[in-house]
PDB file of C-alpha atoms and ligand atoms in Angstrom:
ATOM      1  CA  MET A 199     133.055 -43.238  93.190  1.00 83.00           C
ATOM      2  CA  PRO A 200     133.398 -39.716  94.417  1.00 89.00           C
ATOM      3  CA  LEU A 201     135.943 -37.746  93.601  1.00 92.00           C
ATOM      4  CA  LEU A 202     137.354 -36.471  96.983  1.00 93.00           C
ATOM      5  CA  ASN A 203     138.902 -38.734  99.613  1.00 94.00           C
ATOM      6  CA  SER A 204     136.823 -39.545 102.440  1.00 91.00           C
ATOM      7  CA  ALA A 205     137.718 -41.006 105.688  1.00 91.00           C
ATOM      8  CA  THR A 206     137.823 -44.044 104.672  1.00 89.00           C
ATOM      9  CA  HIS A 207     138.111 -44.593 100.936  1.00 91.00           C
ATOM     10  CA  TYR A 208     140.569 -42.716  98.498  1.00 94.00           C
ATOM     11  CA  GLY A 209     138.520 -40.737  95.599  1.00 94.00           C
ATOM     12  CA  ALA A 210     138.517 -40.984  92.118  1.00 95.00           C
ATOM     13  CA  MET A 211     141.395 -38.311  91.407  1.00 96.00           C
ATOM     14  CA  THR A 212     143.604 -39.865  94.102  1.00 96.00           C
ATOM     15  CA  ARG A 213     143.243 -43.172  92.393  1.00 97.00           C
ATOM     16  CA  PHE A 214     143.528 -41.791  88.833  1.00 97.00           C
ATOM     17  CA  LEU A 215     146.810 -39.638  89.810  1.00 97.00           C
ATOM     18  CA  HIS A 216     148.450 -42.756  91.230  1.00 98.00           C
ATOM     19  CA  TRP A 217     147.845 -45.139  88.664  1.00 98.00           C
ATOM     20  CA  ALA A 218     148.342 -42.806  85.752  1.00 98.00           C
ATOM     21  CA  VAL A 219     152.101 -42.037  87.404  1.00 98.00           C
ATOM     22  CA  PHE A 220     152.735 -45.910  87.756  1.00 98.00           C
ATOM     23  CA  LEU A 221     151.909 -46.290  83.775  1.00 98.00           C
ATOM     24  CA  LEU A 222     154.436 -43.464  82.902  1.00 98.00           C
ATOM     25  CA  PHE A 223     157.042 -44.670  85.574  1.00 98.00           C
ATOM     26  CA  VAL A 224     157.169 -48.002  83.587  1.00 98.00           C
ATOM     27  CA  TYR A 225     157.177 -46.518  80.033  1.00 98.00           C
ATOM     28  CA  GLN A 226     160.289 -44.251  81.588  1.00 98.00           C
ATOM     29  CA  TYR A 227     162.132 -47.369  82.740  1.00 98.00           C
ATOM     30  CA  VAL A 228     161.230 -49.256  79.444  1.00 97.00           C
ATOM     31  CA  GLY A 229     161.794 -45.933  77.179  1.00 96.00           C
ATOM     32  CA  ALA A 230     165.304 -45.463  78.989  1.00 97.00           C
ATOM     33  CA  ASN A 231     166.571 -48.865  78.988  1.00 95.00           C
ATOM     34  CA  LEU A 232     165.690 -48.885  74.909  1.00 95.00           C
ATOM     35  CA  MET A 233     167.171 -45.242  74.023  1.00 95.00           C
ATOM     36  CA  THR A 234     170.425 -45.702  76.064  1.00 94.00           C
ATOM     37  CA  ARG A 235     171.012 -49.415  74.300  1.00 94.00           C
ATOM     38  CA  ILE A 236     169.883 -48.491  70.596  1.00 91.00           C
ATOM     39  CA  GLY A 237     172.738 -46.721  69.386  1.00 87.00           C
ATOM     40  CA  SER A 238     172.876 -43.094  67.438  1.00 86.00           C
ATOM     41  CA  GLY A 239     171.534 -43.494  64.356  1.00 84.00           C
ATOM     42  CA  LYS A 240     169.521 -46.608  64.448  1.00 89.00           C
ATOM     43  CA  THR A 241     166.073 -47.179  64.670  1.00 92.00           C
ATOM     44  CA  LEU A 242     163.878 -49.499  66.685  1.00 93.00           C
ATOM     45  CA  PHE A 243     160.069 -49.909  65.930  1.00 92.00           C
ATOM     46  CA  GLY A 244     160.534 -47.039  62.961  1.00 92.00           C
ATOM     47  CA  LEU A 245     161.636 -44.646  65.553  1.00 94.00           C
ATOM     48  CA  THR A 246     165.212 -42.980  65.976  1.00 93.00           C
ATOM     49  CA  GLN A 247     167.121 -42.730  68.967  1.00 95.00           C
ATOM     50  CA  GLY A 248     166.729 -39.134  69.281  1.00 93.00           C
ATOM     51  CA  THR A 249     162.771 -39.632  69.187  1.00 95.00           C
ATOM     52  CA  TYR A 250     163.007 -42.034  72.170  1.00 96.00           C
ATOM     53  CA  TYR A 251     165.381 -39.513  74.006  1.00 96.00           C
ATOM     54  CA  ASN A 252     163.047 -36.790  73.404  1.00 96.00           C
ATOM     55  CA  TRP A 253     159.806 -38.999  74.543  1.00 97.00           C
ATOM     56  CA  HIS A 254     161.663 -39.832  77.426  1.00 98.00           C
ATOM     57  CA  LYS A 255     162.398 -36.174  78.395  1.00 98.00           C
ATOM     58  CA  SER A 256     158.874 -35.292  77.748  1.00 98.00           C
ATOM     59  CA  ILE A 257     156.815 -37.533  79.711  1.00 98.00           C
ATOM     60  CA  GLY A 258     159.558 -36.992  82.515  1.00 98.00           C
ATOM     61  CA  LEU A 259     158.314 -33.329  82.534  1.00 98.00           C
ATOM     62  CA  VAL A 260     154.846 -34.426  82.218  1.00 98.00           C
ATOM     63  CA  LEU A 261     155.603 -36.564  85.421  1.00 98.00           C
ATOM     64  CA  LEU A 262     156.691 -34.108  87.444  1.00 98.00           C
ATOM     65  CA  VAL A 263     153.849 -31.722  86.624  1.00 98.00           C
ATOM     66  CA  LEU A 264     151.309 -34.646  87.836  1.00 98.00           C
ATOM     67  CA  VAL A 265     153.688 -35.427  90.554  1.00 98.00           C
ATOM     68  CA  LEU A 266     153.429 -31.847  91.742  1.00 98.00           C
ATOM     69  CA  LEU A 267     149.654 -31.879  91.219  1.00 97.00           C
ATOM     70  CA  ARG A 268     149.296 -34.887  93.536  1.00 97.00           C
ATOM     71  CA  LEU A 269     150.868 -33.405  96.507  1.00 96.00           C
ATOM     72  CA  ALA A 270     148.609 -30.231  96.109  1.00 96.00           C
ATOM     73  CA  TRP A 271     146.112 -32.781  95.920  1.00 96.00           C
ATOM     74  CA  ARG A 272     147.182 -34.625  98.925  1.00 94.00           C
ATOM     75  CA  LYS A 273     147.593 -31.169 101.002  1.00 91.00           C
ATOM     76  CA  LEU A 274     143.677 -30.254  99.515  1.00 90.00           C
ATOM     77  CA  THR A 275     141.892 -33.421 100.264  1.00 90.00           C
ATOM     78  CA  PRO A 276     143.667 -35.498 103.307  1.00 87.00           C
ATOM     79  CA  LEU A 277     144.323 -39.052 102.993  1.00 92.00           C
ATOM     80  CA  PRO A 278     141.707 -41.670 104.329  1.00 94.00           C
ATOM     81  CA  ASP A 279     142.886 -43.138 107.736  1.00 94.00           C
ATOM     82  CA  TRP A 280     145.234 -45.873 107.871  1.00 95.00           C
ATOM     83  CA  ALA A 281     143.602 -49.048 106.901  1.00 93.00           C
ATOM     84  CA  PRO A 282     142.558 -50.742 110.075  1.00 92.00           C
ATOM     85  CA  THR A 283     144.684 -53.781 109.123  1.00 93.00           C
ATOM     86  CA  LEU A 284     147.792 -52.315 108.792  1.00 95.00           C
ATOM     87  CA  ALA A 285     149.953 -53.143 111.723  1.00 95.00           C
ATOM     88  CA  PRO A 286     151.537 -50.387 113.580  1.00 96.00           C
ATOM     89  CA  ASP A 287     155.280 -50.866 112.281  1.00 96.00           C
ATOM     90  CA  GLU A 288     153.537 -50.931 109.236  1.00 96.00           C
ATOM     91  CA  ARG A 289     152.102 -47.782 109.426  1.00 97.00           C
ATOM     92  CA  THR A 290     155.415 -46.382 110.404  1.00 97.00           C
ATOM     93  CA  ILE A 291     157.366 -47.540 107.684  1.00 97.00           C
ATOM     94  CA  SER A 292     154.598 -47.094 104.905  1.00 97.00           C
ATOM     95  CA  HIS A 293     154.594 -43.288 106.118  1.00 97.00           C
ATOM     96  CA  TRP A 294     159.131 -43.327 105.560  1.00 98.00           C
ATOM     97  CA  ASN A 295     158.327 -45.508 102.246  1.00 98.00           C
ATOM     98  CA  GLU A 296     155.648 -42.814 101.178  1.00 97.00           C
ATOM     99  CA  THR A 297     157.643 -39.822 101.831  1.00 97.00           C
ATOM    100  CA  LEU A 298     160.923 -41.425  99.623  1.00 98.00           C
ATOM    101  CA  LEU A 299     158.607 -42.306  96.995  1.00 98.00           C
ATOM    102  CA  TYR A 300     157.475 -38.650  96.557  1.00 98.00           C
ATOM    103  CA  GLY A 301     161.050 -37.632  97.012  1.00 98.00           C
ATOM    104  CA  CYS A 302     162.274 -39.716  94.140  1.00 98.00           C
ATOM    105  CA  MET A 303     159.180 -39.044  91.971  1.00 98.00           C
ATOM    106  CA  ILE A 304     160.239 -35.052  92.124  1.00 98.00           C
ATOM    107  CA  LEU A 305     163.998 -35.696  92.305  1.00 98.00           C
ATOM    108  CA  LEU A 306     164.012 -37.907  89.124  1.00 98.00           C
ATOM    109  CA  PRO A 307     162.390 -35.445  86.742  1.00 98.00           C
ATOM    110  CA  VAL A 308     164.618 -32.329  88.561  1.00 98.00           C
ATOM    111  CA  SER A 309     167.939 -34.163  88.165  1.00 98.00           C
ATOM    112  CA  GLY A 310     166.820 -35.177  84.557  1.00 98.00           C
ATOM    113  CA  TYR A 311     166.207 -31.598  83.540  1.00 98.00           C
ATOM    114  CA  LEU A 312     169.326 -30.518  84.995  1.00 98.00           C
ATOM    115  CA  PHE A 313     171.410 -33.046  83.354  1.00 98.00           C
ATOM    116  CA  VAL A 314     170.531 -32.304  79.898  1.00 98.00           C
ATOM    117  CA  MET A 315     170.100 -28.262  80.567  1.00 98.00           C
ATOM    118  CA  ALA A 316     173.385 -28.135  81.943  1.00 98.00           C
ATOM    119  CA  GLY A 317     174.925 -30.828  79.220  1.00 98.00           C
ATOM    120  CA  ASP A 318     172.918 -28.531  76.930  1.00 96.00           C
ATOM    121  CA  TYR A 319     171.270 -31.365  74.786  1.00 96.00           C
ATOM    122  CA  GLY A 320     168.102 -29.321  74.895  1.00 94.00           C
ATOM    123  CA  ILE A 321     164.388 -30.930  75.119  1.00 97.00           C
ATOM    124  CA  LYS A 322     162.378 -30.538  72.009  1.00 96.00           C
ATOM    125  CA  LEU A 323     158.886 -31.389  73.880  1.00 96.00           C
ATOM    126  CA  PHE A 324     157.368 -33.999  72.441  1.00 95.00           C
ATOM    127  CA  GLY A 325     159.103 -33.546  68.826  1.00 91.00           C
ATOM    128  CA  TRP A 326     157.240 -29.712  68.964  1.00 91.00           C
ATOM    129  CA  HIS A 327     158.650 -27.315  70.453  1.00 94.00           C
ATOM    130  CA  ASP A 328     162.516 -26.364  72.096  1.00 96.00           C
ATOM    131  CA  LEU A 329     162.137 -25.940  75.281  1.00 97.00           C
ATOM    132  CA  PRO A 330     164.614 -22.611  76.808  1.00 97.00           C
ATOM    133  CA  ASN A 331     167.676 -23.577  78.206  1.00 97.00           C
ATOM    134  CA  PRO A 332     168.013 -21.001  81.369  1.00 96.00           C
ATOM    135  CA  ILE A 333     170.967 -22.883  82.822  1.00 94.00           C
ATOM    136  CA  GLY A 334     173.214 -22.484  79.722  1.00 95.00           C
ATOM    137  CA  LYS A 335     176.422 -25.598  79.637  1.00 96.00           C
ATOM    138  CA  ARG A 336     178.116 -26.422  83.099  1.00 97.00           C
ATOM    139  CA  GLU A 337     179.563 -29.428  82.495  1.00 97.00           C
ATOM    140  CA  GLY A 338     180.160 -30.033  86.576  1.00 98.00           C
ATOM    141  CA  LEU A 339     176.458 -29.813  86.955  1.00 98.00           C
ATOM    142  CA  ALA A 340     175.106 -31.919  84.197  1.00 98.00           C
ATOM    143  CA  THR A 341     177.957 -34.650  85.368  1.00 98.00           C
ATOM    144  CA  LEU A 342     176.687 -34.318  88.651  1.00 98.00           C
ATOM    145  CA  ALA A 343     173.209 -34.384  88.008  1.00 98.00           C
ATOM    146  CA  ARG A 344     173.846 -37.306  85.516  1.00 98.00           C
ATOM    147  CA  VAL A 345     174.997 -39.590  88.430  1.00 98.00           C
ATOM    148  CA  VAL A 346     172.027 -38.513  90.619  1.00 98.00           C
ATOM    149  CA  HIS A 347     169.221 -39.210  87.957  1.00 98.00           C
ATOM    150  CA  ILE A 348     170.923 -42.724  87.440  1.00 98.00           C
ATOM    151  CA  MET A 349     171.168 -43.689  90.991  1.00 98.00           C
ATOM    152  CA  ILE A 350     167.508 -42.295  91.804  1.00 98.00           C
ATOM    153  CA  ALA A 351     166.338 -44.156  89.203  1.00 98.00           C
ATOM    154  CA  TYR A 352     167.364 -47.868  90.533  1.00 96.00           C
ATOM    155  CA  ALA A 353     166.820 -46.518  94.241  1.00 98.00           C
ATOM    156  CA  THR A 354     163.120 -46.222  93.194  1.00 98.00           C
ATOM    157  CA  ILE A 355     162.855 -49.585  92.103  1.00 98.00           C
ATOM    158  CA  VAL A 356     163.851 -50.748  96.002  1.00 98.00           C
ATOM    159  CA  ILE A 357     161.442 -48.211  97.241  1.00 98.00           C
ATOM    160  CA  VAL A 358     158.854 -49.513  95.234  1.00 98.00           C
ATOM    161  CA  ALA A 359     159.243 -53.216  95.521  1.00 98.00           C
ATOM    162  CA  TRP A 360     158.992 -52.449  99.056  1.00 97.00           C
ATOM    163  CA  HIS A 361     155.496 -50.564  98.517  1.00 97.00           C
ATOM    164  CA  VAL A 362     154.210 -53.255  96.104  1.00 97.00           C
ATOM    165  CA  GLY A 363     155.243 -56.301  98.623  1.00 97.00           C
ATOM    166  CA  LEU A 364     152.827 -54.659 101.286  1.00 96.00           C
ATOM    167  CA  GLY A 365     150.241 -54.169  99.030  1.00 95.00           C
ATOM    168  CA  LEU A 366     150.643 -58.201  97.726  1.00 95.00           C
ATOM    169  CA  LYS A 367     151.359 -59.407 101.134  1.00 95.00           C
ATOM    170  CA  HIS A 368     147.860 -57.674 102.492  1.00 95.00           C
ATOM    171  CA  GLN A 369     146.152 -59.130  99.047  1.00 90.00           C
ATOM    172  CA  ILE A 370     147.821 -62.405  99.512  1.00 92.00           C
ATOM    173  CA  PHE A 371     148.166 -63.660 102.623  1.00 92.00           C
ATOM    174  CA  ASP A 372     146.221 -61.487 104.810  1.00 90.00           C
ATOM    175  CA  HIS A 373     143.286 -61.279 102.030  1.00 88.00           C
ATOM    176  CA  ASP A 374     142.021 -57.958 103.742  1.00 89.00           C
ATOM    177  CA  ARG A 375     141.423 -56.410 100.596  1.00 86.00           C
ATOM    178  CA  PHE A 376     143.936 -54.082 101.360  1.00 90.00           C
ATOM    179  CA  LEU A 377     144.813 -53.227  97.464  1.00 91.00           C
ATOM    180  CA  ALA A 378     140.998 -52.638  96.781  1.00 90.00           C
ATOM    181  CA  ARG A 379     141.609 -49.452  98.871  1.00 92.00           C
ATOM    182  CA  MET A 380     143.644 -47.845  95.328  1.00 94.00           C
ATOM    183  CA  LEU A 381     142.646 -49.736  92.858  1.00 93.00           C
ATOM    184  CA  PRO A 382     140.435 -47.917  89.997  1.00 89.00           C
ATOM    185  CA  PHE A 383     136.601 -48.817  89.997  1.00 78.00           C
ATOM    186  CA  VAL A 384     136.876 -51.019  92.865  1.00 72.00           C
ATOM    187  CA  ARG A 385     134.693 -50.253  95.741  1.00 65.00           C
ATOM    188  CA  ARG A 386     135.374 -51.758  98.979  1.00 56.00           C
TER     189      ARG A 386
HETATM  190  C1  LIG B 180     160.148 -39.855  86.601  1.00 73.82           C
HETATM  191  C2  LIG B 180     160.625 -39.424  85.411  1.00 73.82           C
HETATM  192  C3  LIG B 180     162.114 -39.980  85.165  1.00 73.82           C
HETATM  193  C4  LIG B 180     162.008 -41.286  85.302  1.00 73.82           C
HETATM  194  C5  LIG B 180     161.717 -42.510  85.919  1.00 73.82           C
HETATM  195  C6  LIG B 180     163.127 -41.467  84.555  1.00 73.82           C
HETATM  196  C7  LIG B 180     164.257 -42.480  84.266  1.00 73.82           C
HETATM  197  C8  LIG B 180     165.464 -42.991  83.712  1.00 73.82           C
HETATM  198  C9  LIG B 180     166.216 -44.640  83.511  1.00 73.82           C
HETATM  199  C10 LIG B 180     165.659 -45.603  84.371  1.00 73.82           C
HETATM  200  C11 LIG B 180     167.209 -43.827  83.116  1.00 73.82           C
HETATM  201  C12 LIG B 180     168.574 -45.152  82.376  1.00 73.82           C
HETATM  202  C13 LIG B 180     169.573 -45.003  83.589  1.00 73.82           C
HETATM  203  C14 LIG B 180     170.569 -46.108  82.797  1.00 73.82           C
HETATM  204  O1  LIG B 180     170.125 -47.192  83.115  1.00 73.82           O
HETATM  205  O2  LIG B 180     171.479 -45.613  82.044  1.00 73.82           O
HETATM  206  C15 LIG B 180     167.492 -42.444  82.308  1.00 73.82           C
HETATM  207  C16 LIG B 180     168.157 -42.038  81.452  1.00 73.82           C
HETATM  208  C17 LIG B 180     168.008 -40.652  81.364  1.00 73.82           C
HETATM  209  N1  LIG B 180     167.165 -40.025  81.452  1.00 73.82           N
HETATM  210 FE1  LIG B 180     165.613 -40.381  82.685  1.00 73.82          FE
HETATM  211  N2  LIG B 180     163.911 -40.048  84.186  1.00 73.82           N
HETATM  212  C18 LIG B 180     162.869 -39.557  84.222  1.00 73.82           C
HETATM  213  C19 LIG B 180     162.815 -37.841  83.838  1.00 73.82           C
HETATM  214  C20 LIG B 180     163.710 -37.879  82.577  1.00 73.82           C
HETATM  215  C21 LIG B 180     163.667 -36.179  82.546  1.00 73.82           C
HETATM  216  C22 LIG B 180     162.772 -35.147  82.784  1.00 73.82           C
HETATM  217  C23 LIG B 180     164.294 -36.071  81.912  1.00 73.82           C
HETATM  218  C24 LIG B 180     165.075 -34.586  81.145  1.00 73.82           C
HETATM  219  C25 LIG B 180     164.349 -33.670  80.782  1.00 73.82           C
HETATM  220  C26 LIG B 180     165.808 -37.402  81.639  1.00 73.82           C
HETATM  221  C27 LIG B 180     166.621 -37.273  81.033  1.00 73.82           C
HETATM  222  C28 LIG B 180     167.553 -38.443  80.624  1.00 73.82           C
HETATM  223  C29 LIG B 180     168.404 -38.890  79.921  1.00 73.82           C
HETATM  224  C30 LIG B 180     169.088 -38.118  79.188  1.00 73.82           C
HETATM  225  C31 LIG B 180     169.031 -40.166  80.193  1.00 73.82           C
HETATM  226  C32 LIG B 180     170.572 -40.904  79.540  1.00 73.82           C
HETATM  227  C33 LIG B 180     171.509 -40.877  81.086  1.00 73.82           C
HETATM  228  C34 LIG B 180     172.656 -41.345  80.203  1.00 73.82           C
HETATM  229  O3  LIG B 180     172.924 -42.456  80.437  1.00 73.82           O
HETATM  230  O4  LIG B 180     173.406 -40.701  79.512  1.00 73.82           O
HETATM  231  N3  LIG B 180     164.591 -38.179  82.826  1.00 73.82           N
HETATM  232  N4  LIG B 180     166.030 -41.788  83.084  1.00 73.82           N
HETATM  233  C1  LIG B 181     155.766 -46.205  90.467  1.00 73.82           C
HETATM  234  C2  LIG B 181     154.957 -46.657  91.599  1.00 73.82           C
HETATM  235  C3  LIG B 181     154.176 -46.247  92.567  1.00 73.82           C
HETATM  236  C4  LIG B 181     154.127 -45.275  93.375  1.00 73.82           C
HETATM  237  C5  LIG B 181     155.428 -44.015  92.896  1.00 73.82           C
HETATM  238  C6  LIG B 181     153.578 -45.444  94.189  1.00 73.82           C
HETATM  239  C7  LIG B 181     153.343 -44.335  95.512  1.00 73.82           C
HETATM  240  C8  LIG B 181     152.183 -44.459  96.036  1.00 73.82           C
HETATM  241  C9  LIG B 181     152.025 -43.175  97.454  1.00 73.82           C
HETATM  242  C10 LIG B 181     152.729 -41.754  97.504  1.00 73.82           C
HETATM  243  C11 LIG B 181     150.752 -43.507  97.831  1.00 73.82           C
HETATM  244  C12 LIG B 181     150.105 -42.728  98.957  1.00 73.82           C
HETATM  245  C13 LIG B 181     148.836 -42.103  98.572  1.00 73.82           C
HETATM  246  C14 LIG B 181     149.342 -41.257  97.732  1.00 73.82           C
HETATM  247  O1  LIG B 181     149.612 -40.084  98.203  1.00 73.82           O
HETATM  248  O2  LIG B 181     148.770 -41.510  96.799  1.00 73.82           O
HETATM  249  C15 LIG B 181     150.369 -45.070  97.583  1.00 73.82           C
HETATM  250  C16 LIG B 181     149.369 -45.488  97.814  1.00 73.82           C
HETATM  251  C17 LIG B 181     148.787 -46.870  97.440  1.00 73.82           C
HETATM  252  N1  LIG B 181     149.619 -47.831  96.501  1.00 73.82           N
HETATM  253 FE1  LIG B 181     151.183 -47.108  95.195  1.00 73.82          FE
HETATM  254  N2  LIG B 181     152.495 -46.643  94.047  1.00 73.82           N
HETATM  255  C18 LIG B 181     153.163 -47.133  92.982  1.00 73.82           C
HETATM  256  C19 LIG B 181     152.989 -48.234  92.892  1.00 73.82           C
HETATM  257  C20 LIG B 181     152.114 -49.106  93.348  1.00 73.82           C
HETATM  258  C21 LIG B 181     151.584 -50.618  92.487  1.00 73.82           C
HETATM  259  C22 LIG B 181     152.191 -51.117  91.521  1.00 73.82           C
HETATM  260  C23 LIG B 181     150.508 -50.902  93.447  1.00 73.82           C
HETATM  261  C24 LIG B 181     150.013 -52.065  93.524  1.00 73.82           C
HETATM  262  C25 LIG B 181     150.411 -53.587  93.412  1.00 73.82           C
HETATM  263  C26 LIG B 181     150.034 -50.203  94.783  1.00 73.82           C
HETATM  264  C27 LIG B 181     149.272 -49.922  95.571  1.00 73.82           C
HETATM  265  C28 LIG B 181     149.077 -49.165  96.520  1.00 73.82           C
HETATM  266  C29 LIG B 181     148.010 -49.048  97.723  1.00 73.82           C
HETATM  267  C30 LIG B 181     147.007 -50.474  97.476  1.00 73.82           C
HETATM  268  C31 LIG B 181     147.853 -47.817  98.387  1.00 73.82           C
HETATM  269  C32 LIG B 181     146.883 -47.476  99.479  1.00 73.82           C
HETATM  270  C33 LIG B 181     147.936 -47.603 100.787  1.00 73.82           C
HETATM  271  C34 LIG B 181     147.040 -47.528 101.726  1.00 73.82           C
HETATM  272  O3  LIG B 181     145.522 -47.527 102.109  1.00 73.82           O
HETATM  273  O4  LIG B 181     147.516 -47.130 102.868  1.00 73.82           O
HETATM  274  N3  LIG B 181     151.170 -48.989  94.296  1.00 73.82           N
HETATM  275  N4  LIG B 181     151.547 -45.233  96.274  1.00 73.82           N
END
């Protein structure tokens, strides 16, 4: 499979970035719900609550880098044309849906970062290196960033649901191999 997108196909790099981000998002939701429920001082599968928090923060920052790479890649190698089987209104909604998805993918890690830095909780990157805090303790900002983080986390589920629903609708009801455009290792 070619690395670059062509006029009709997503290339290997776009597909890799799409599914790497998806898998890390799944990890973030599962990890976040575990870490906020374990209780301090308790362990789960041999890991402390602090470890889950640190991994959530660290993977969140990796996600920010991947998403910025993905946006840069989208600018460097333009996307293929719309799938011919997408109706005009599906194209319009998909355009706005993808714009919102990128907004969420950026705002989520940024708000998480602002929350922990302004709250002065710190980030020990993968349990290995303390990141400097360029913001300093600012309680108002921390509260705002936390609310934004949690609200966007759950709004993202709704936005992704539309995106996945469209893919499944085309695959299951229209039988037009729409999903194959993005699945890894699948040529049309
Ligand atoms: C795309 C990346 C991220 C996703 C999808 C994500 C998702 C979530 C979710 C679903 C929650 C649980 C909300 C709840 O039910 O209470 C959460 C909480 C949290 N996230 Fe993230 N997050 C991301 C990145 C980050 C980053 C980069 C940081 C910090 C550097 C961070 C720090 C936190 C903290 C500290 C909480 C606990 C909030 C609290 O309840 O006090 N997150 N995140
Ligand atoms: C975290 C979850 C997800 C996010 C943030 C996301 C985001 C995106 C974005 C932004 C695009 C546009 C191409 C690009 O810029 O890379 C895209 C395309 C696509 N996604 Fe997802 N996606 C997610 C999950 C899924 C899942 C679970 C499926 C499969 C059921 C899926 C199927 C597709 C397909 C088939 C395309 C190509 C659409 C077309 O040809 O117009 N995505 N996705």
